[in-house]
PDB file of C-alpha atoms in Angstrom:
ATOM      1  CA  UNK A   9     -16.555 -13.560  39.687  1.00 49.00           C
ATOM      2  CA  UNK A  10     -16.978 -12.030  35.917  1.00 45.00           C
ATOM      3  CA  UNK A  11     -13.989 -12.215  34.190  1.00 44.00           C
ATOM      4  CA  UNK A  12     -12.606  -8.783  32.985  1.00 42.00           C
ATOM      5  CA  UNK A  13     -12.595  -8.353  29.285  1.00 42.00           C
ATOM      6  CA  UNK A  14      -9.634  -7.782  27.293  1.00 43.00           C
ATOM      7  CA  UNK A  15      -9.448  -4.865  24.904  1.00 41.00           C
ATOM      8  CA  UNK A  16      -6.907  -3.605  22.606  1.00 39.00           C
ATOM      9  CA  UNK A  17      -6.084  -1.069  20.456  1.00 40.00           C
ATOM     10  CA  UNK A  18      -7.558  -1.166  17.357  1.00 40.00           C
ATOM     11  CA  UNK A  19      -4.346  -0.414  15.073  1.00 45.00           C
ATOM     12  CA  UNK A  20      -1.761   2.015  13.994  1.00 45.00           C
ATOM     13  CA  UNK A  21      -2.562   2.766  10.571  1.00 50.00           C
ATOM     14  CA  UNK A  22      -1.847   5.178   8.006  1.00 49.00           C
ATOM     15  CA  UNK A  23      -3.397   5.098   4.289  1.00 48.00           C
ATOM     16  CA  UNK A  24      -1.064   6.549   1.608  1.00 47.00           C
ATOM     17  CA  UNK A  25      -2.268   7.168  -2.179  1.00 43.00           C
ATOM     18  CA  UNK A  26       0.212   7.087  -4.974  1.00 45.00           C
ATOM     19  CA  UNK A  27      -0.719   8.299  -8.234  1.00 43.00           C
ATOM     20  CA  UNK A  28       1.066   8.615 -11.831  1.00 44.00           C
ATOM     21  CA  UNK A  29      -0.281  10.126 -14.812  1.00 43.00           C
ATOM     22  CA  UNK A  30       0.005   7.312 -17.813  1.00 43.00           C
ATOM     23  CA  UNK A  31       1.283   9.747 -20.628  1.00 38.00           C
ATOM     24  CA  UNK A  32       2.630   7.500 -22.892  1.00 33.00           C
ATOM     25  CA  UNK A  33       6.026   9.093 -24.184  1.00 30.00           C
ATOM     26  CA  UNK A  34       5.465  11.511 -21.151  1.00 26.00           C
ATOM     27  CA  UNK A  35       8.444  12.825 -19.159  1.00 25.00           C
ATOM     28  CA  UNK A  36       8.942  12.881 -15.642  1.00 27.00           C
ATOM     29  CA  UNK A  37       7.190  15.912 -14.833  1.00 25.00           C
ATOM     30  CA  UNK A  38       4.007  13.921 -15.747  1.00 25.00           C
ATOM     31  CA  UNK A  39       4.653  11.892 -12.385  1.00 28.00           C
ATOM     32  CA  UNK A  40       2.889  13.415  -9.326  1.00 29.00           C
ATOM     33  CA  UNK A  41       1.839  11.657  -5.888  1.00 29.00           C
ATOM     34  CA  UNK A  42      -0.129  12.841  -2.516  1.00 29.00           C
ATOM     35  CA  UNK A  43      -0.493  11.872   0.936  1.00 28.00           C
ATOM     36  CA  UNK A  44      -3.465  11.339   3.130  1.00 28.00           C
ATOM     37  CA  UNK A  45      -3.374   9.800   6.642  1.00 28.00           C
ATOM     38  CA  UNK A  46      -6.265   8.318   8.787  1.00 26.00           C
ATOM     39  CA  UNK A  47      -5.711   7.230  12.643  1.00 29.00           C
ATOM     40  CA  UNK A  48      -8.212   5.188  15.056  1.00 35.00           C
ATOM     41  CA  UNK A  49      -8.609   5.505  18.847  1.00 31.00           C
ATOM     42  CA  UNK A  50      -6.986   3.452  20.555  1.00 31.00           C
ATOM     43  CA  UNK A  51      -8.055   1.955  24.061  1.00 33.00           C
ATOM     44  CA  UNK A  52      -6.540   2.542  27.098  1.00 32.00           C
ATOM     45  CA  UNK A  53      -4.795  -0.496  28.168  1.00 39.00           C
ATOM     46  CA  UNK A  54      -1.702   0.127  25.462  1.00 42.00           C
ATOM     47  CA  UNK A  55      -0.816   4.028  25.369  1.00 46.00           C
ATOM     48  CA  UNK A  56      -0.902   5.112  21.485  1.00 48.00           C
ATOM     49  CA  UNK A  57       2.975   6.108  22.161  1.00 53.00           C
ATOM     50  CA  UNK A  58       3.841   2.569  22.174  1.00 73.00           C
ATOM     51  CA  UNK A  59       2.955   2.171  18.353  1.00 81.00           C
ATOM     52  CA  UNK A  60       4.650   3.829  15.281  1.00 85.00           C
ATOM     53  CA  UNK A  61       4.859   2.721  11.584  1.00 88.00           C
ATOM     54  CA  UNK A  62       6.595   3.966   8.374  1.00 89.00           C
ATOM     55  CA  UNK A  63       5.978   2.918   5.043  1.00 88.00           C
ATOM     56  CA  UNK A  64       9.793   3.037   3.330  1.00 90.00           C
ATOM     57  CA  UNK A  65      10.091   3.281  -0.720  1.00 90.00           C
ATOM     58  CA  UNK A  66      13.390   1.755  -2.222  1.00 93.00           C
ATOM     59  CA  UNK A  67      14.614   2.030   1.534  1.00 93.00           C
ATOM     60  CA  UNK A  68      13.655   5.668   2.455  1.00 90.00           C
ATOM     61  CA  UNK A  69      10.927   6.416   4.822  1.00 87.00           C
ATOM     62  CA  UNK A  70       8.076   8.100   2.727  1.00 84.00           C
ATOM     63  CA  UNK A  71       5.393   8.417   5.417  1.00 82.00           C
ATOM     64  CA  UNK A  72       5.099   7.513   8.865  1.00 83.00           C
ATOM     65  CA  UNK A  73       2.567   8.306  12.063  1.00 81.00           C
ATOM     66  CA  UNK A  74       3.691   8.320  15.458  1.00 77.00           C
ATOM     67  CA  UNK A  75       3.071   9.084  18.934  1.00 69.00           C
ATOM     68  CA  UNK A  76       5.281  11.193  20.975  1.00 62.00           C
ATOM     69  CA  UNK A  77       5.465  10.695  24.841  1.00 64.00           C
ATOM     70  CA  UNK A  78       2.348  13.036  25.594  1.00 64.00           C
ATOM     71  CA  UNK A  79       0.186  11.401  22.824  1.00 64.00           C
ATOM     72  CA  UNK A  80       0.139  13.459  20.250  1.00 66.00           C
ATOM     73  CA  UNK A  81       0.276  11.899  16.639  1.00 70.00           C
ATOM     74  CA  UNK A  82       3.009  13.251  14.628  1.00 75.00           C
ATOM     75  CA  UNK A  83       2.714  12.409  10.603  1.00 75.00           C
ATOM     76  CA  UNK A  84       5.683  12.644   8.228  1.00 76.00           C
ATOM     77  CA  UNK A  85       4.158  13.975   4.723  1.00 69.00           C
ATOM     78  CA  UNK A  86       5.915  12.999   1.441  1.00 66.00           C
ATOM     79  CA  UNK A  87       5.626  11.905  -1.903  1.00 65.00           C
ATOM     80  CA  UNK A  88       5.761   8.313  -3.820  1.00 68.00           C
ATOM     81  CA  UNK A  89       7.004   8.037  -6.876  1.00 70.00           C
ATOM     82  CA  UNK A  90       9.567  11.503  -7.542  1.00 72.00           C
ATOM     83  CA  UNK A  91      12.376   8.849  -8.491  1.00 77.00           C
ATOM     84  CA  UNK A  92      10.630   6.531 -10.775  1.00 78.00           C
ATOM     85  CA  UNK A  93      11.710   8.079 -13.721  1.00 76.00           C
ATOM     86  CA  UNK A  94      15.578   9.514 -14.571  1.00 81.00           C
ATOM     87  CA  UNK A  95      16.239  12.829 -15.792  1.00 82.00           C
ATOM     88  CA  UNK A  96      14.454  12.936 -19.060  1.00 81.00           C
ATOM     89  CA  UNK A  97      13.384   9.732 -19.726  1.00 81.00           C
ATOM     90  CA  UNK A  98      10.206   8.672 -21.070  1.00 78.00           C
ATOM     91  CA  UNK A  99       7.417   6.651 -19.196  1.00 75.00           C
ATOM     92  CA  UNK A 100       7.189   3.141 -20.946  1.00 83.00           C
ATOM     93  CA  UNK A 101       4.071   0.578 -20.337  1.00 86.00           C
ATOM     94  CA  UNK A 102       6.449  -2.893 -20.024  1.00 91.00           C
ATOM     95  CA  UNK A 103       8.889  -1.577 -18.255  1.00 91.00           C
ATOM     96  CA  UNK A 104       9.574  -2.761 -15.026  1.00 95.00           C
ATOM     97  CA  UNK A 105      10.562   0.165 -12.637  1.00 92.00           C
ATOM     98  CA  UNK A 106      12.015  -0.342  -9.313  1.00 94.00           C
ATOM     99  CA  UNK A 107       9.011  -0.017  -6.354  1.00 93.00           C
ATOM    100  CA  UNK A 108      10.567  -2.140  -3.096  1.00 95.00           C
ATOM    101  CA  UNK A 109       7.837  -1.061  -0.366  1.00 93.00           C
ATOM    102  CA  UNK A 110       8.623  -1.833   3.445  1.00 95.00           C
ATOM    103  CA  UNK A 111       7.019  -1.747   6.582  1.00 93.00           C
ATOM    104  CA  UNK A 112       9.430  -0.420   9.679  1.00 93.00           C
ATOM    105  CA  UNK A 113       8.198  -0.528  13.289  1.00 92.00           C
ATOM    106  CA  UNK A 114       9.114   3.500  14.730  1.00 89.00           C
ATOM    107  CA  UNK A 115       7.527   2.626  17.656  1.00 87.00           C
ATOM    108  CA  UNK A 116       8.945   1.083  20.757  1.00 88.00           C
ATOM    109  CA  UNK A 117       7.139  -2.142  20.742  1.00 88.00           C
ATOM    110  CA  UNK A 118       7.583  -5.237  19.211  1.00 92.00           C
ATOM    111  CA  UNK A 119       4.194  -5.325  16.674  1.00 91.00           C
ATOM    112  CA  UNK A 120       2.495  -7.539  13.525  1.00 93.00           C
ATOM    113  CA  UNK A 121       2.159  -5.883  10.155  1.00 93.00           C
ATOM    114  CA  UNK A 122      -0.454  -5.439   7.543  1.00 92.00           C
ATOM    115  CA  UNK A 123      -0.470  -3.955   4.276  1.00 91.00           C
ATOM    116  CA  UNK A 124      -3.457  -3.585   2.139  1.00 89.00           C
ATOM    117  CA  UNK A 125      -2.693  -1.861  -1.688  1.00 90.00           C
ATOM    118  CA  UNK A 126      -5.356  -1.138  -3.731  1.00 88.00           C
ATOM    119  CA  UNK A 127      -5.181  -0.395  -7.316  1.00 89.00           C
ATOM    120  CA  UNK A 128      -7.459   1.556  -9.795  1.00 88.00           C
ATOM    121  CA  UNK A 129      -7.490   3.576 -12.971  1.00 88.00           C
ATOM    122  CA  UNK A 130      -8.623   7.140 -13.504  1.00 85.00           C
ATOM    123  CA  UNK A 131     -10.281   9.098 -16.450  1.00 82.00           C
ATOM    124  CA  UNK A 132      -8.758  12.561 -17.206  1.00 80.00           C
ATOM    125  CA  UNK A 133     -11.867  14.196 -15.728  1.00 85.00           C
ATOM    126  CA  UNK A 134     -10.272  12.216 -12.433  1.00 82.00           C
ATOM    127  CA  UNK A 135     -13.483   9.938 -12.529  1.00 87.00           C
ATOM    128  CA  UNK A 136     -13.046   6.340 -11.432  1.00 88.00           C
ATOM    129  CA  UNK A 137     -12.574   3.707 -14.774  1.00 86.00           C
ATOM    130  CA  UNK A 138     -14.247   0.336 -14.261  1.00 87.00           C
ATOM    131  CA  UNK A 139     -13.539  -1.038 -17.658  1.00 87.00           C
ATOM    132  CA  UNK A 140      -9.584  -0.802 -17.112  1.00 88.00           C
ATOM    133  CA  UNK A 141      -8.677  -3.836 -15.438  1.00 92.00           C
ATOM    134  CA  UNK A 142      -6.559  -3.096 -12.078  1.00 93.00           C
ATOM    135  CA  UNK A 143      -4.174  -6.146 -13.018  1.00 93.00           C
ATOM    136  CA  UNK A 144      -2.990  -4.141 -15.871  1.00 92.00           C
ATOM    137  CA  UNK A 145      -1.043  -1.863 -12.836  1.00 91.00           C
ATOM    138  CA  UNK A 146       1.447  -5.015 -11.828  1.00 94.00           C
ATOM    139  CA  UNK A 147       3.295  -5.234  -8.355  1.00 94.00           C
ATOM    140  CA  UNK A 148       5.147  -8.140  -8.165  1.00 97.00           C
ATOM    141  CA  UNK A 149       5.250  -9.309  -4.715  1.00 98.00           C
ATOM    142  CA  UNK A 150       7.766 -11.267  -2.603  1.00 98.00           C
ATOM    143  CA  UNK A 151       6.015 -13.942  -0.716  1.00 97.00           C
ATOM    144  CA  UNK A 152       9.447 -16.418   0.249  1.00 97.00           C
ATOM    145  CA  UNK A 153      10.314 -13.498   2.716  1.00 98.00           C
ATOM    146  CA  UNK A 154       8.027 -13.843   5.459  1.00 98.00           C
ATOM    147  CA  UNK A 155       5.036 -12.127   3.444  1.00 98.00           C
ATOM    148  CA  UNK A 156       2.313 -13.849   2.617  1.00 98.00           C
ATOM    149  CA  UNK A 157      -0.788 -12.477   0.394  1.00 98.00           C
ATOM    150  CA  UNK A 158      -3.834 -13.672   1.938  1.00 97.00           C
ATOM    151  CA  UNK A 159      -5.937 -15.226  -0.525  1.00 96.00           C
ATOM    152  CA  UNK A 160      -9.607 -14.829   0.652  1.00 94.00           C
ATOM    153  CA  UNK A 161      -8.941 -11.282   1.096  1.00 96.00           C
ATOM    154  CA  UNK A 162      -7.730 -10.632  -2.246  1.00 96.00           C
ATOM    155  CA  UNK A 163      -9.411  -9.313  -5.167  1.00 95.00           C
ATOM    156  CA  UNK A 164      -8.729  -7.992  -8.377  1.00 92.00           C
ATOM    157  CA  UNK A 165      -8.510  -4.433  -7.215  1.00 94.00           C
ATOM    158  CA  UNK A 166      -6.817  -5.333  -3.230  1.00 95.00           C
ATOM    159  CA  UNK A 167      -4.040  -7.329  -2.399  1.00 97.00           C
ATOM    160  CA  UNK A 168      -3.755  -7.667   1.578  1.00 96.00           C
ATOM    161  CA  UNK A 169      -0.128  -9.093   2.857  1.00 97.00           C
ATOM    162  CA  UNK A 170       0.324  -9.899   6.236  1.00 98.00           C
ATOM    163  CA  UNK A 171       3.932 -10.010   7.344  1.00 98.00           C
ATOM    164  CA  UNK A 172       4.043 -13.431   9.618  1.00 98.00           C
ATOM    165  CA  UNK A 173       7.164 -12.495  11.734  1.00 98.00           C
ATOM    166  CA  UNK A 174       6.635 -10.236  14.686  1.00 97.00           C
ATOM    167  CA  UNK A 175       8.659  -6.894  14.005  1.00 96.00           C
ATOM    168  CA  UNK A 176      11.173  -5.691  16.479  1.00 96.00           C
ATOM    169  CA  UNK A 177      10.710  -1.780  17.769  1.00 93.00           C
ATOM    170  CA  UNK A 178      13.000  -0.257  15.067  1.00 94.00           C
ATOM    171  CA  UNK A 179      13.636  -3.194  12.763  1.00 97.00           C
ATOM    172  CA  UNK A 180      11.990  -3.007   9.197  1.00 98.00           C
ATOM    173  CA  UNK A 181      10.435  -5.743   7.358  1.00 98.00           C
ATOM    174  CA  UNK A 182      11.833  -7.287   3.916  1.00 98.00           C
ATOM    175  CA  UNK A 183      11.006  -5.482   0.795  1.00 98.00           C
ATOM    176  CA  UNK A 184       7.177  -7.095  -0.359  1.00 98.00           C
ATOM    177  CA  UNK A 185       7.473  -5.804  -3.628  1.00 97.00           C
ATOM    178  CA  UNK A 186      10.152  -5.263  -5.678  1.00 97.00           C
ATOM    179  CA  UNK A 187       8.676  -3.569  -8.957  1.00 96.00           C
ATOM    180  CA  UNK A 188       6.232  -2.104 -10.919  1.00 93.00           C
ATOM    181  CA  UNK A 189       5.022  -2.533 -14.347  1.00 93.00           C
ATOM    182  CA  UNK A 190       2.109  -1.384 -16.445  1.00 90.00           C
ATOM    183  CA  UNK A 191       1.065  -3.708 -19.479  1.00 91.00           C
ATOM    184  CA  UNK A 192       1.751  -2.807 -22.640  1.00 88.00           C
ATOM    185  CA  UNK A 193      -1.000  -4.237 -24.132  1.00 88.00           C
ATOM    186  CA  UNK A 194      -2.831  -0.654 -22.496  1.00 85.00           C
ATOM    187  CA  UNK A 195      -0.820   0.663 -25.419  1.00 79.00           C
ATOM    188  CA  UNK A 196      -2.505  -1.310 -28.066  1.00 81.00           C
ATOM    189  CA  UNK A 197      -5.236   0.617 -27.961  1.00 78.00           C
ATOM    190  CA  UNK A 198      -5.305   3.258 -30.148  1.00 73.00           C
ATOM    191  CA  UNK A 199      -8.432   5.501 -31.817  1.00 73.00           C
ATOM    192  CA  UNK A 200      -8.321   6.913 -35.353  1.00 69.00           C
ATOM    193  CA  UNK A 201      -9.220  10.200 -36.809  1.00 73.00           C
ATOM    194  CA  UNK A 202      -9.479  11.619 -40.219  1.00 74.00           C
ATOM    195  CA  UNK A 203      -9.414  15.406 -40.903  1.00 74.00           C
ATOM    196  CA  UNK A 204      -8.735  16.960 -44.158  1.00 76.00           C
ATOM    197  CA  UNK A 205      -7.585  13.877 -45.777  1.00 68.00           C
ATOM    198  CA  UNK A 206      -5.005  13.364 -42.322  1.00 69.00           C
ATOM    199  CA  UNK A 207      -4.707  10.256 -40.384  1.00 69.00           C
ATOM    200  CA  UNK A 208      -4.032  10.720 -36.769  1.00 67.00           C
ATOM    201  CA  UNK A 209      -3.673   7.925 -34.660  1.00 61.00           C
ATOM    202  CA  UNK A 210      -4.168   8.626 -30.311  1.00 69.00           C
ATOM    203  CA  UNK A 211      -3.742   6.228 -27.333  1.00 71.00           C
ATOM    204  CA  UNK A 212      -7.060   5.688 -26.225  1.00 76.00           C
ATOM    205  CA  UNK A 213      -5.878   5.601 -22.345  1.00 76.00           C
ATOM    206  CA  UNK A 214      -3.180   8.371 -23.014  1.00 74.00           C
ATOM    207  CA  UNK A 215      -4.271  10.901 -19.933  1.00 76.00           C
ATOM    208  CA  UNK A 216      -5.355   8.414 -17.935  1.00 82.00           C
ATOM    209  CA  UNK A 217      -3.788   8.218 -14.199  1.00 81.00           C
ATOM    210  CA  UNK A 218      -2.963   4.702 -12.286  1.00 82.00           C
ATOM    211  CA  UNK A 219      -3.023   5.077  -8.709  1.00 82.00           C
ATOM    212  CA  UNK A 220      -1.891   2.741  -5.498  1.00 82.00           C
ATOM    213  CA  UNK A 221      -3.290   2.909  -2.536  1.00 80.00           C
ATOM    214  CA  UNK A 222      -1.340   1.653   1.075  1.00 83.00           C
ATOM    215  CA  UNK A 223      -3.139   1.006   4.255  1.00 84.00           C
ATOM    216  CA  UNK A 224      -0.011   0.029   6.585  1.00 87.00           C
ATOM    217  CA  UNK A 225      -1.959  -1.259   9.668  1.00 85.00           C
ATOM    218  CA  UNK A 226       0.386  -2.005  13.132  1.00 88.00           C
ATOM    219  CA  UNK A 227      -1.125  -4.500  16.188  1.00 88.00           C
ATOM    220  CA  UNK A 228       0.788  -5.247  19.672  1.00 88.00           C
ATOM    221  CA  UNK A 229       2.266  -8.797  19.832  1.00 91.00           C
ATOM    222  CA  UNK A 230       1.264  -9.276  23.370  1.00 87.00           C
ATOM    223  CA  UNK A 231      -1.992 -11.261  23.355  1.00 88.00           C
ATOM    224  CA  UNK A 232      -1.632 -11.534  19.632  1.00 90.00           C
ATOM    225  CA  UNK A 233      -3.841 -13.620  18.598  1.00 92.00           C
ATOM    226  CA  UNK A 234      -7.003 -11.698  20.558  1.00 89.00           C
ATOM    227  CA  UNK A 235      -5.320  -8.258  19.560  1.00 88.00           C
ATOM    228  CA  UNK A 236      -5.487  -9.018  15.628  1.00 90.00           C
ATOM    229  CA  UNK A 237      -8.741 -10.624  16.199  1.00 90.00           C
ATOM    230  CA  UNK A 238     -10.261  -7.567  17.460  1.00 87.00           C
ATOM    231  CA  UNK A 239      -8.378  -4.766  15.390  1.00 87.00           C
ATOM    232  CA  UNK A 240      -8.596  -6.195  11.865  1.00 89.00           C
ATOM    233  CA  UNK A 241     -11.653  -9.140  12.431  1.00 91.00           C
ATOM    234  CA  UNK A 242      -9.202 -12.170  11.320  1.00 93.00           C
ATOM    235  CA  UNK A 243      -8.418 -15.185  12.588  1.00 96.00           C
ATOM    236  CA  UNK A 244      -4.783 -16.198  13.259  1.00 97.00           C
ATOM    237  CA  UNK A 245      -2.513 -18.492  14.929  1.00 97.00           C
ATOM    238  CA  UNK A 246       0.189 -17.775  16.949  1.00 97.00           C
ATOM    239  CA  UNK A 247       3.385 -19.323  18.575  1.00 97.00           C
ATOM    240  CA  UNK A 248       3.937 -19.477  22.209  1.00 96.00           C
ATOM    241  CA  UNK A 249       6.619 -16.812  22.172  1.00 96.00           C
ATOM    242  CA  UNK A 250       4.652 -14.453  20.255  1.00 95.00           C
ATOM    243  CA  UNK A 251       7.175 -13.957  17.639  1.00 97.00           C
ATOM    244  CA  UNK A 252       5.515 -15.592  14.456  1.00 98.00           C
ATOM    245  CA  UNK A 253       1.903 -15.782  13.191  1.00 97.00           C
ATOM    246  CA  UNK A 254       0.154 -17.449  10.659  1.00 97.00           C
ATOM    247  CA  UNK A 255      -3.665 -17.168   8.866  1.00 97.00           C
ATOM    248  CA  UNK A 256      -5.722 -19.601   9.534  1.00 95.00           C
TER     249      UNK A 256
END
């Protein structure tokens, strides 16, 4: 008799950019953000209204895609970053600002989290910069939590975290980041002019923008270990009850 092959869905997932525009003395109107969302299909043996996630910033819900009972994906638009500044006050490179990102499960099964950020510079022109190194945008993660950052995944530009505790239908995961910080040394470098005898010193990155991308990706716990295999092509071990994971 041929065994009957297991499938799964392949994730709940939605991508969120962040963006802020590096104005060095700037004020907070100089701090902007957008939204975009992606979904895959899911198969059929797991109904897509089973799976929800939301992305929480500083412990409010900032995005989130679910599925209500007749399978139809409903998205909560907003925007990253509106509080990172007070009233009036001045961007400053070295400063660390508070940025606590979360993962909570809004659907009503018990699931294992992923979370890939991606970081990246822009010219004014909004052109991609190469020669700005992403480590100069600093999130500084939380790994004694549950979190883990998974090593061979990483690069300079992505950091992938993989929360190894299964997440209860409405519980939310610890914070895996607690704040962010641009280097000051991206201040340092500054181009001079002369006009008419006059000296004027610029920022050489002054209108450039920093932006964070979020992939929050959401798997089943039940057959774990085949369901993460075949929705994000890892390798994992899990306990007998399902409840924790780790990479292998």
């Amino acid at each position: 008799m041929k065994k009957k092959k297991k499938s799964f869905p392949k994730k709940s997932a939605l991508l969120l950019t962040a963006s802020a525009l590096l104005l060095i003395g700037s004020t907070v109107g100089s701090t902007r953000a957008a939204l975009t969302y992606y979904s895959e299909n899911y198969s059929a043996q797991i109904e897509m209204q089973n799976i929800g996630v939301s992305l929480l910033e500083n412990g409010d819900v900032v995005s989130s895609q679910d599925f209500t009972s007749k399978n139809q994906k409903e998205v909560k638009d907003g925007e990253l970053l509106t509080g990172l500044l007070g009233k009036d006050e001045k961007f400053a490179p070295g400063k660390k600002y508070k940025e606590e990102l979360s993962v909570q499960n809004s659907g009503n099964i018990d699931t294992f989290v992923r979370v890939i950020l991606t970081k990246s510079w822009q010219n004014k022109e909004g052109k991609k910069n190469t020669t700005l190194s992403p480590d100069l945008i600093e999130l500084n993660f939380l790994t004694a939590n549950g979190w883990v950052v998974a090593d061979q995944q990483t690069t300079d530009e992505r950091t992938v975290l993989y929360y190894t505790k299964a997440v209860k239908a409405g519980d939310t995961t610890p914070a895996l980041s607690d704040t962010l910080r641009i280097d000051p040394k991206i201040a340092t470098d500054v181009e001079k002019t002369v006009k008419d005898n006059t000296i004027t010193y610029t920022y050489k990155y002054g209108n450039y923008t920093f932006h964070i991308d979020a992939e929050v990706d959401a798997v089943q716990t039940h057959n774990a270990k085949d369901a993460i295999k075949s929705a994000w092509g890892v390798d994992v071990n899990v306990s007998d009850d399902e409840t924790t994971m780790s990479l292998q």
